[in-house]
Amino acid sequence: MDRLLADVRRALAGADRPELPPAPPPAAGGDPALLAERFGTELSRAGGRFLVAASEAEARAAAGPGAPPDRADLLIAETGTVVRSYASARESRVSLWDERCVFLATSEALVPDLATALARLAPIHRAGRAYTVFVTGPSRTADIEKVLVIPAHGPRELVVVLVRAPAGC
Amino acid sequence: MTDPLRREFGSRAKDPVLRRNLLRATDTSNAHRAAAAAERADWEELRSRGAAIRDHTLARLDDYLAEFIRSVEARGGRVHAARDAPAARRIVTGIARRKGATRILKSKSMATEEVELNRAFERLGFEPLETDLGEYIVQLAGEAPSHITAPALHRSAEEIRDLFLARGVLPPGDRPPADRAGLARWLSLAARRHLAPRLREADLGITGANFLVAETGTVVLVENEGNIRFTTTTPPAQVVLAGVEKIVPRLADLAVLLPLLVRSATGQRFPGTVSLISGPVSESLDIVLLDNRRTAALADPGDREILRCIRCGACLNVCPVYRTAGGHAWGSPYPGPIGSLLTPLLSTRDADRALPHASSLCGACSEVCPVRIPIVDHLLRLRARAAAAGSPASPGPLAIRVFSYLARDPRRYERATWLLRRFWGIALRAGLMKRWTRYRDAPSPAARTFRELWRDDGPPAR
């Protein structure tokens, strides 16, 4: 390892060292209703289903039978992406191993874009071990003649239920 | 082009099935990429930001590598340095042996192709399962991937159907639909069913990395199929093999690099799944950082610029040479325009230094590169470098020397042009010019030279 670092240091001795450009600023908050609408549009475009429920009980009913739903940490409106951080890889199987994957979220989870989502995740990943997945629609492949096929190896169906009232109330 | 190169590219260019498969796939990819780039009003600015992030990181790679290693170790992961391909194979197979691993899942990774990791495992008696569908297809066929992001792009659905029937992925007597889209769907779902049990029980998972984040020690993995999530969550032990140039400084930089990568690679707004793995999230995490001549490339500012590459594959899809001959012609895990640059940097084979000649210099690659690598400029630079090193032999310099000898003396020149006109037709008919005329016209010289016209007819009338 020391040898690798020494080799790199030697290779770069005397190199021009351009500055790192500032990170793009995260977008401003935005109206949750608009963010939810955008999220729903993008999620359906990616092949997922977006539902709104008044309570967690209603959300569970709407999500339908099957494995218990998972909770989404963030919803990225710009791309219809669900973000979820797990404590371990094993724990993450809940959103991978079944045919159907359901996430519940509250409107606090909505963020406008990827930059904002990354800014929210940074403290978790700076603090120590972390495993975060960004999921956009059900699993897919286009490896045979570029024909889009759903599902690939992961879930066949992705449902996101936005719970209007805060969860647990 | 040198002769071995001409054979590799020429023979493939004559395969009509390959040609059709390549055009179909790359036309689709090009249309998707163009639409995805046009959709973002800030695309050109995003490209500049991406290039700036990569340049900054590469110029300070010593600091960022040290930071990355500290971050991974602080989280309980192990980091190894692999000086070259044999070292990388030794480290990874050594980890597998210590873990007693026999059921190994692997996701698509160019670094593992570069070091020929699977062959090392096969010598030890087990075969890692390629979990990406395209990679699984080429593994079944005993082939190398022919594209950076779409490994089986050179195969038609019909060819894959025959392969799946022969290898038992489709049960004997299975009657898949005949239409192309229906067949592609049928085959993809058959592979899903066939692999499902093996994805849910394994001892070791091997992945590459799309990016390595210095500040958090994070391995970033981009995919659509979900196979990488299985590879990183089913087995207790995880190994990552990645080139040292994959480092980026901060998580925030992904807001620039991920959209650039995915819009260029598949034309999607966002990938199906992105995993951020900081530290061991199962039982163990071993990250193997591959040098394999990358540090030597860092020392040269021009070569360093080539290391900006984020492996999206867009330059392959637009390249007329790639679209004609396909990726296997390069004989390298990195084909296409960027492969003609990366391969001579990373390989020690003499023949690979001729690869920058496998280009018409049309410039389509430079135009699409999401991190603005001036690919054509570097193709010319590496051609000059190969010529200066005396390899490969090129007829160019000799022809120029002969011409300069003849052109220096008017009488000598006149005699040469007389001979040329006299014997041109005979030479053509005798087939002496076949290597030229196979692909190009050989226009006949004018009946009378300029000097004869001047002498006999006088100056042209005003």
XYZ file of C-alpha atoms in Angstrom:
631
model
C 0.000 0.000 0.000
C 2.785 2.430 0.938
C 4.505 1.568 -2.302
C 1.368 2.421 -4.319
C 1.035 5.774 -2.568
C 4.732 6.486 -3.106
C 4.410 5.612 -6.807
C 1.437 7.929 -7.213
C 3.206 10.719 -5.318
C 6.280 10.362 -7.511
C 4.175 10.335 -10.698
C 2.448 13.561 -9.700
C 5.519 15.442 -8.456
C 5.503 18.798 -10.200
C 2.063 18.279 -11.754
C -0.354 21.174 -12.153
C -2.997 20.784 -9.508
C -6.290 22.346 -10.628
C -8.781 23.295 -7.926
C -11.918 21.272 -7.244
C -14.932 23.119 -8.657
C -17.571 23.898 -6.033
C -20.319 21.295 -5.744
C -23.547 22.278 -7.500
C -25.833 23.895 -4.926
C -28.787 21.742 -3.845
C -32.076 23.096 -5.147
C -34.330 25.122 -2.862
C -36.974 23.229 -0.842
C -40.042 23.563 -3.012
C -43.709 22.912 -2.409
C -44.248 19.332 -1.124
C -47.391 18.931 -3.249
C -45.472 19.803 -6.424
C -42.573 17.572 -5.399
C -44.982 14.692 -4.800
C -46.568 15.206 -8.191
C -43.218 15.279 -9.937
C -42.054 12.214 -8.011
C -45.175 10.298 -9.047
C -44.757 11.214 -12.706
C -41.112 10.186 -12.781
C -41.735 6.971 -10.857
C -44.436 5.847 -13.296
C -42.130 6.712 -16.161
C -39.584 4.348 -14.608
C -42.209 1.592 -14.374
C -43.148 1.995 -10.697
C -46.494 2.749 -9.039
C -47.172 5.782 -6.837
C -50.035 5.872 -4.302
C -51.114 8.415 -1.721
C -52.755 7.307 1.535
C -54.224 9.261 4.422
C -52.767 7.051 7.149
C -50.265 4.292 7.615
C -53.058 1.733 8.029
C -54.598 2.868 4.758
C -51.144 2.769 3.145
C -50.617 -0.830 4.205
C -54.012 -1.764 2.841
C -53.309 0.064 -0.421
C -49.932 -1.616 -0.759
C -51.676 -4.952 -0.889
C -50.747 -8.361 0.491
C -47.261 -9.812 0.592
C -44.081 -8.988 2.457
C -44.255 -6.115 4.955
C -43.462 -2.761 3.389
C -40.101 -1.086 3.817
C -39.692 2.564 4.763
C -38.150 5.079 2.369
C -35.768 7.658 3.816
C -35.859 10.048 0.875
C -37.834 10.412 -2.337
C -36.038 12.280 -5.127
C -38.691 14.142 -7.133
C -36.461 14.887 -10.145
C -35.984 11.215 -11.000
C -38.673 9.262 -9.092
C -35.971 7.644 -6.968
C -36.414 6.003 -3.551
C -33.434 6.316 -1.200
C -33.023 3.931 1.711
C -30.098 3.500 4.093
C -29.711 0.141 5.809
C -27.592 -0.825 8.800
C -26.507 -4.040 7.109
C -26.636 -5.769 3.762
C -28.821 -8.530 5.201
C -31.426 -6.022 6.328
C -31.672 -4.701 2.762
C -33.023 -7.994 1.405
C -36.500 -6.764 2.277
C -36.474 -4.551 -0.816
C -34.728 -7.042 -3.084
C -35.668 -10.673 -2.580
C -39.404 -10.504 -3.162
C -41.306 -10.136 -6.411
C -42.983 -7.066 -5.066
C -41.296 -4.217 -3.257
C -43.309 -1.636 -1.317
C -41.928 1.512 0.289
C -43.841 3.779 2.655
C -42.811 7.398 3.033
C -44.015 10.650 4.507
C -43.863 13.983 2.731
C -40.780 15.019 4.773
C -38.910 12.448 2.698
C -39.443 14.407 -0.516
C -36.381 16.235 -1.865
C -36.116 18.006 -5.213
C -32.915 16.523 -6.621
C -29.909 14.226 -6.335
C -27.625 16.937 -4.925
C -30.019 17.518 -2.014
C -30.340 13.780 -1.383
C -26.548 13.362 -1.308
C -26.189 16.302 1.098
C -28.700 14.595 3.443
C -26.892 11.249 3.186
C -23.385 12.585 3.700
C -23.558 12.718 7.546
C -24.671 9.058 7.698
C -21.804 7.922 5.491
C -19.270 10.180 7.215
C -20.236 8.743 10.592
C -19.289 5.142 9.833
C -20.517 2.004 8.117
C -23.527 2.564 5.906
C -25.291 0.901 3.015
C -27.579 3.094 0.944
C -29.528 2.098 -2.135
C -31.151 4.378 -4.689
C -33.989 2.527 -6.387
C -35.725 3.881 -9.473
C -38.461 1.543 -10.650
C -38.509 -2.262 -10.760
C -35.395 -4.151 -11.857
C -34.818 -4.149 -15.602
C -32.455 -5.277 -18.346
C -31.878 -4.442 -21.987
C -28.910 -6.760 -22.486
C -30.544 -8.738 -25.298
C -30.863 -6.611 -28.425
C -31.586 -3.507 -26.312
C -35.157 -4.702 -25.698
C -36.312 -3.380 -22.317
C -37.463 -6.251 -20.098
C -38.968 -5.938 -16.597
C -38.113 -7.649 -14.281
C -34.449 -8.600 -14.372
C -33.054 -10.218 -11.201
C -34.677 -7.930 -8.636
C -38.306 -7.049 -7.908
C -40.950 -7.240 -10.622
C -43.030 -4.489 -9.102
C -42.188 -1.340 -7.164
C -44.843 0.550 -5.212
C -44.286 3.752 -3.261
C -47.021 4.896 -0.896
C -46.882 8.454 0.369
C -48.561 8.694 3.769
C -50.141 12.119 4.288
C -50.199 12.009 8.093
C -46.856 11.404 9.844
C -46.216 7.700 10.333
C -47.022 6.319 13.756
C -49.688 8.912 14.647
C -2.843 -0.050 -39.873
C -0.477 -2.924 -39.406
C -1.230 -6.322 -40.886
C -2.335 -8.183 -37.731
C -4.611 -5.249 -36.921
C -5.966 -5.207 -40.463
C -6.798 -8.913 -40.169
C -8.578 -8.528 -36.824
C -10.738 -5.652 -38.021
C -11.074 -6.679 -41.656
C -12.331 -10.209 -41.101
C -14.985 -9.050 -38.630
C -16.159 -6.228 -40.871
C -17.147 -8.875 -43.426
C -19.508 -10.727 -41.066
C -23.025 -9.615 -42.074
C -24.735 -10.981 -38.929
C -22.291 -9.217 -36.644
C -22.704 -6.059 -38.677
C -26.482 -6.105 -38.337
C -26.342 -6.831 -34.587
C -23.870 -4.000 -34.033
C -25.804 -1.410 -36.005
C -29.121 -2.301 -34.414
C -27.765 -2.066 -30.869
C -25.605 1.012 -31.318
C -28.303 2.921 -33.249
C -30.659 2.383 -30.293
C -28.039 3.467 -27.761
C -27.089 6.541 -29.771
C -30.698 7.695 -30.051
C -31.234 7.226 -26.297
C -28.034 9.059 -25.410
C -28.753 11.980 -27.707
C -32.268 12.410 -26.291
C -31.020 12.191 -22.700
C -28.294 14.764 -23.309
C -30.661 17.135 -25.133
C -33.145 16.923 -22.274
C -30.744 18.565 -19.814
C -30.365 22.244 -20.626
C -27.146 22.315 -18.596
C -25.581 19.287 -20.346
C -22.518 21.135 -21.679
C -21.909 22.757 -18.294
C -22.327 19.367 -16.628
C -19.679 17.891 -18.937
C -17.270 20.680 -18.009
C -17.940 20.132 -14.309
C -17.379 16.398 -14.731
C -14.082 16.990 -16.526
C -12.973 19.449 -13.825
C -13.784 17.020 -11.004
C -11.874 14.219 -12.725
C -8.874 16.451 -13.509
C -8.691 17.763 -9.984
C -8.919 14.272 -8.495
C -6.300 12.734 -10.772
C -3.856 15.587 -10.135
C -4.210 15.017 -6.374
C -4.686 11.278 -6.469
C -1.942 10.747 -3.881
C -3.922 12.724 -1.268
C -7.310 11.303 -2.213
C -6.084 7.702 -2.306
C -4.615 8.109 1.152
C -7.915 9.610 2.349
C -9.916 6.792 0.753
C -7.746 4.123 2.390
C -8.062 5.829 5.803
C -11.839 6.076 5.406
C -12.255 2.390 4.488
C -9.945 1.193 7.265
C -11.666 3.401 9.833
C -14.884 1.537 9.006
C -13.303 -1.880 9.404
C -12.653 -2.661 5.734
C -9.342 -3.844 4.327
C -7.562 -2.230 1.383
C -4.976 -3.986 -0.788
C -2.744 -2.608 -3.518
C -2.263 -4.689 -6.671
C 0.732 -3.566 -8.686
C -0.230 -5.551 -11.798
C -2.655 -8.187 -13.074
C -0.912 -11.228 -11.517
C -0.851 -9.452 -8.141
C -4.569 -8.673 -8.413
C -5.376 -12.301 -9.244
C -3.217 -13.526 -6.366
C -4.867 -11.195 -3.848
C -8.460 -11.949 -4.880
C -8.057 -15.725 -5.184
C -6.134 -15.664 -1.893
C -9.088 -14.009 -0.137
C -11.457 -16.594 -1.655
C -9.230 -19.425 -0.477
C -8.942 -18.070 3.068
C -12.734 -17.796 3.212
C -13.125 -21.308 1.821
C -15.411 -19.810 -0.809
C -16.601 -21.998 -3.669
C -19.893 -20.336 -4.623
C -18.787 -16.984 -5.969
C -21.041 -14.285 -7.407
C -19.548 -11.722 -9.687
C -20.953 -8.544 -11.156
C -19.790 -6.963 -14.378
C -16.437 -5.256 -13.901
C -13.926 -4.087 -16.486
C -11.091 -4.282 -13.944
C -11.747 -8.006 -13.427
C -11.711 -8.467 -17.224
C -8.464 -6.508 -17.409
C -6.714 -8.878 -14.981
C -8.515 -11.986 -16.365
C -9.751 -12.871 -12.915
C -12.131 -15.642 -13.991
C -9.332 -17.615 -15.612
C -7.386 -17.559 -12.361
C -10.435 -18.952 -10.558
C -10.975 -21.612 -13.203
C -7.403 -22.799 -12.714
C -8.272 -23.265 -9.041
C -11.267 -25.334 -9.985
C -14.247 -23.018 -9.617
C -16.104 -20.679 -11.839
C -17.481 -17.408 -10.470
C -21.047 -16.870 -11.674
C -21.405 -13.776 -13.847
C -24.673 -12.269 -12.622
C -25.150 -9.473 -15.170
C -27.288 -10.890 -17.981
C -25.017 -9.757 -20.820
C -21.943 -10.956 -18.989
C -23.660 -14.286 -18.201
C -24.365 -14.735 -21.926
C -20.740 -14.202 -22.935
C -19.594 -16.440 -20.071
C -21.856 -19.253 -21.332
C -20.554 -18.710 -24.857
C -16.938 -18.776 -23.647
C -16.392 -15.315 -25.109
C -15.013 -12.025 -23.877
C -17.417 -9.075 -23.498
C -17.455 -6.897 -26.616
C -18.642 -3.643 -25.063
C -17.898 -1.762 -21.831
C -21.531 -1.476 -20.727
C -23.351 -4.002 -22.974
C -21.168 -7.133 -23.010
C -23.349 -9.250 -25.342
C -24.285 -6.494 -27.771
C -22.706 -8.406 -30.660
C -25.165 -11.310 -30.274
C -28.658 -11.480 -31.761
C -31.622 -12.838 -29.793
C -31.652 -15.900 -32.089
C -28.015 -16.663 -31.330
C -28.687 -16.309 -27.600
C -31.738 -18.605 -27.898
C -29.571 -21.326 -29.454
C -26.942 -20.830 -26.755
C -29.546 -21.045 -23.969
C -31.021 -24.226 -25.490
C -27.582 -25.812 -25.817
C -26.612 -24.926 -22.245
C -29.882 -25.876 -20.574
C -30.957 -22.361 -19.580
C -34.038 -23.042 -21.707
C -35.518 -26.501 -21.080
C -35.326 -28.837 -24.104
C -38.415 -28.533 -26.260
C -39.085 -24.983 -25.047
C -40.790 -22.998 -27.810
C -39.904 -19.313 -27.415
C -41.749 -16.758 -29.567
C -40.190 -15.855 -32.911
C -40.598 -12.067 -32.885
C -37.515 -10.204 -31.741
C -38.968 -8.298 -28.766
C -40.930 -11.325 -27.573
C -37.869 -13.529 -27.854
C -35.625 -11.057 -26.004
C -38.189 -10.931 -23.202
C -38.568 -14.721 -23.085
C -34.800 -15.212 -22.855
C -34.258 -12.525 -20.223
C -36.957 -14.047 -18.008
C -35.571 -17.555 -18.527
C -32.172 -16.350 -17.296
C -33.851 -14.734 -14.279
C -35.534 -18.028 -13.328
C -32.407 -20.049 -13.986
C -30.167 -17.848 -11.819
C -32.597 -17.003 -8.997
C -31.543 -19.830 -6.609
C -27.837 -19.217 -7.152
C -28.243 -15.503 -6.388
C -29.707 -16.363 -2.983
C -26.913 -18.575 -1.703
C -23.231 -17.743 -2.043
C -19.951 -17.473 -0.120
C -18.229 -14.541 -1.790
C -19.275 -11.600 -3.948
C -16.889 -9.833 -6.306
C -17.719 -6.465 -7.845
C -15.920 -3.623 -9.524
C -16.725 -0.008 -8.700
C -18.061 2.875 -10.733
C -16.633 5.366 -8.250
C -14.751 5.285 -4.949
C -15.497 8.248 -2.669
C -12.467 9.451 -0.694
C -14.232 11.346 2.119
C -16.433 8.413 3.153
C -14.604 5.338 1.815
C -17.704 4.583 -0.241
C -17.883 2.081 -3.088
C -20.440 3.319 -5.652
C -22.084 0.694 -7.875
C -24.478 1.462 -10.729
C -26.792 -1.110 -12.305
C -30.284 -1.868 -13.610
C -30.827 -5.575 -13.068
C -30.513 -5.885 -9.279
C -27.726 -8.428 -9.720
C -25.183 -6.171 -8.018
C -27.434 -5.885 -4.979
C -27.531 -9.697 -4.796
C -23.763 -9.873 -5.256
C -23.210 -7.415 -2.396
C -25.892 -8.677 -0.002
C -26.176 -12.470 -0.361
C -22.617 -13.590 0.481
C -21.002 -12.775 3.828
C -17.748 -11.685 2.193
C -17.379 -8.892 -0.351
C -14.406 -8.132 -2.575
C -14.115 -5.016 -4.745
C -11.531 -4.749 -7.495
C -11.142 -1.283 -9.020
C -8.545 0.853 -10.772
C -6.922 3.539 -8.629
C -8.326 6.228 -10.944
C -11.923 5.523 -9.846
C -11.571 7.869 -6.854
C -13.726 10.990 -6.507
C -13.332 13.429 -3.602
C -16.826 13.781 -2.105
C -20.271 12.219 -2.166
C -21.535 15.532 -3.580
C -19.521 14.937 -6.775
C -21.877 12.081 -7.624
C -24.565 14.700 -8.349
C -22.476 15.571 -11.421
C -20.910 12.249 -12.342
C -23.893 9.899 -11.998
C -26.139 11.799 -14.445
C -23.218 12.110 -16.879
C -22.513 8.389 -16.653
C -26.036 7.056 -16.957
C -27.321 9.468 -19.596
C -24.258 8.676 -21.718
C -24.375 4.928 -21.145
C -28.076 4.070 -21.472
C -29.909 7.372 -21.917
C -31.759 6.916 -18.626
C -32.490 9.830 -16.304
C -31.267 7.744 -13.411
C -30.016 4.151 -13.119
C -32.361 1.456 -11.834
C -30.216 0.990 -8.747
C -27.237 2.770 -7.249
C -25.607 1.253 -4.163
C -23.380 3.259 -1.810
C -21.356 0.913 0.359
C -19.264 2.484 3.131
C -17.298 -0.134 5.017
C -18.167 -3.813 5.519
C -21.960 -4.077 5.591
C -21.852 -7.873 5.608
C -19.084 -9.744 7.438
C -16.048 -8.546 5.537
C -15.030 -6.060 2.864
C -11.759 -6.231 0.939
C -11.014 -3.510 -1.595
C -8.241 -4.219 -4.092
C -6.848 -1.091 -5.773
C -5.398 -1.919 -9.152
C -2.413 -0.008 -10.483
C -1.402 -2.013 -13.592
C 0.537 0.920 -15.156
C -2.007 3.578 -14.169
C 0.482 5.413 -11.971
C 2.900 5.516 -14.896
C 0.132 7.104 -16.992
C -0.470 9.676 -14.247
C 3.033 11.047 -14.684
C 2.283 12.303 -18.215
C -0.290 15.155 -18.332
C -1.673 13.854 -21.642
C -2.010 10.266 -20.464
C -3.505 11.504 -17.211
C -6.320 13.119 -19.194
C -7.209 9.692 -20.643
C -7.690 8.415 -17.072
C -10.654 10.814 -16.704
C -12.740 8.131 -18.435
C -15.799 6.988 -16.453
C -16.468 3.941 -18.707
C -19.868 4.924 -20.117
C -19.282 3.347 -23.533
C -20.790 6.259 -25.496
C -17.676 6.664 -27.674
C -17.939 3.015 -28.740
C -21.521 3.397 -29.947
C -20.792 6.382 -32.190
C -17.497 5.075 -33.603
C -17.751 3.953 -37.252
C -14.901 1.493 -36.744
C -16.540 -0.044 -33.656
C -19.912 -0.178 -35.425
C -18.303 -2.057 -38.315
C -15.893 -4.442 -36.626
C -17.281 -4.795 -33.065
C -15.390 -4.846 -29.798
C -13.591 -8.177 -30.146
C -11.401 -6.757 -32.912
C -9.513 -4.778 -30.258
C -8.481 -7.939 -28.403
C -8.748 -5.879 -25.208
C -11.353 -5.485 -22.458
C -11.424 -1.820 -23.486
C -12.518 -1.547 -27.129
C -13.597 1.438 -29.194
C -11.952 4.855 -29.285
C -11.282 4.999 -25.539
C -9.981 1.424 -25.719
C -7.500 2.492 -28.387
C -6.146 4.930 -25.782
C -6.461 2.934 -22.560
C -5.159 -0.349 -23.962
C -1.729 0.902 -25.034
C -1.392 2.629 -21.643
C -2.324 -0.414 -19.564
C -0.935 -3.228 -21.683
C 2.636 -4.349 -22.171
C 1.931 -6.112 -25.477
C 3.786 -4.508 -28.351
C 0.947 -5.092 -30.800
C -1.424 -2.963 -28.690
C 0.582 0.150 -29.469
C -0.873 0.040 -32.998
C -4.480 0.335 -31.735
C -4.671 4.148 -32.064
C -4.552 3.462 -35.822
C -7.943 1.705 -35.618
C -9.743 4.988 -36.165
C -10.887 7.197 -39.013
C -10.328 10.253 -36.774
C -13.873 11.411 -37.513
C -14.185 12.950 -34.048
C -17.615 11.586 -33.063
C -16.039 10.121 -29.900
C -14.667 13.460 -28.679
C -18.082 15.027 -29.207
C -19.988 12.602 -26.976
C -17.435 12.049 -24.209
C -19.201 13.095 -20.963
C -15.917 14.153 -19.353
C -14.631 15.912 -22.479
C -11.623 13.715 -23.201
C -10.244 15.006 -26.526
C -10.027 11.445 -27.801
C -8.933 12.272 -31.350
C -6.046 14.446 -30.133
C -4.839 11.594 -27.967
C -5.198 9.041 -30.781
C -2.838 11.198 -32.842
C -0.488 11.665 -29.897
C -0.283 7.920 -29.216
C 0.223 7.213 -32.933
C 3.177 9.581 -32.893
C 4.505 7.925 -29.753
C 4.262 4.452 -31.325
C 5.986 5.714 -34.476
C 8.775 7.292 -32.437
C 9.255 4.014 -30.629
C 9.766 2.393 -34.027
C 6.699 0.226 -33.832
C 4.610 -0.722 -35.636
C 6.214 -0.675 -39.068
C 4.337 1.769 -41.247
C 4.756 2.260 -45.000
C 4.169 6.008 -44.607
C 7.695 7.242 -43.823
C 9.311 5.126 -46.566
C 6.865 6.437 -49.191
C 7.618 10.017 -48.143
C 11.383 9.385 -48.393
C 11.013 7.985 -51.920
C 8.819 10.893 -52.978
C 11.215 13.447 -51.544
C 14.134 11.834 -53.391
C 12.245 12.012 -56.704
C 10.822 15.485 -56.189
C 14.182 17.083 -55.444
C 15.387 16.841 -59.055
C 13.172 17.941 -62.009
C 14.662 15.394 -64.463
C 14.404 12.583 -61.974
C 10.799 13.631 -61.285
C 9.892 13.754 -64.966
C 11.365 10.330 -65.573
C 9.491 8.900 -62.595
C 6.135 10.300 -63.720
C 6.768 8.954 -67.254
C 7.442 5.493 -65.815
C 4.444 5.715 -63.572
C 2.074 6.591 -66.446
C 3.597 3.919 -68.597
C 3.250 1.089 -66.077
C 0.257 2.222 -64.000
C -2.321 0.318 -66.025
C -0.139 -2.795 -66.129
C 0.420 -2.649 -62.366
C -3.326 -2.351 -61.736
C -4.166 -5.216 -64.092
C -1.450 -7.391 -62.539
C -3.066 -6.828 -59.146
C 0.019 -5.195 -57.615
C -2.170 -2.487 -56.094
C -4.749 -4.851 -54.662
C -4.242 -3.833 -51.040
C -5.037 -0.264 -52.018
C -7.825 -0.894 -54.525
C -9.740 -3.335 -52.343
C -11.204 -0.413 -50.410
C -10.440 2.614 -52.595
C -10.267 3.889 -56.154
C -6.906 4.177 -57.856
C -7.498 7.036 -60.321
C -5.328 6.873 -63.443
C -2.771 9.639 -63.954
C -3.682 12.301 -66.564
C -2.648 11.522 -70.120
C -0.305 14.516 -70.240
C 1.553 16.033 -67.299
C 1.383 19.699 -66.369
C 4.917 20.160 -67.640
C 3.982 18.659 -71.041
C 0.884 20.844 -71.283
C 2.961 23.949 -70.586
C 5.681 22.949 -73.033
C 3.335 22.014 -75.915
C 0.407 24.434 -75.547
C 2.059 27.397 -73.886
C 0.599 29.314 -70.923
C -3.195 29.186 -70.586
C -5.064 32.008 -72.320
C -6.321 34.780 -70.065
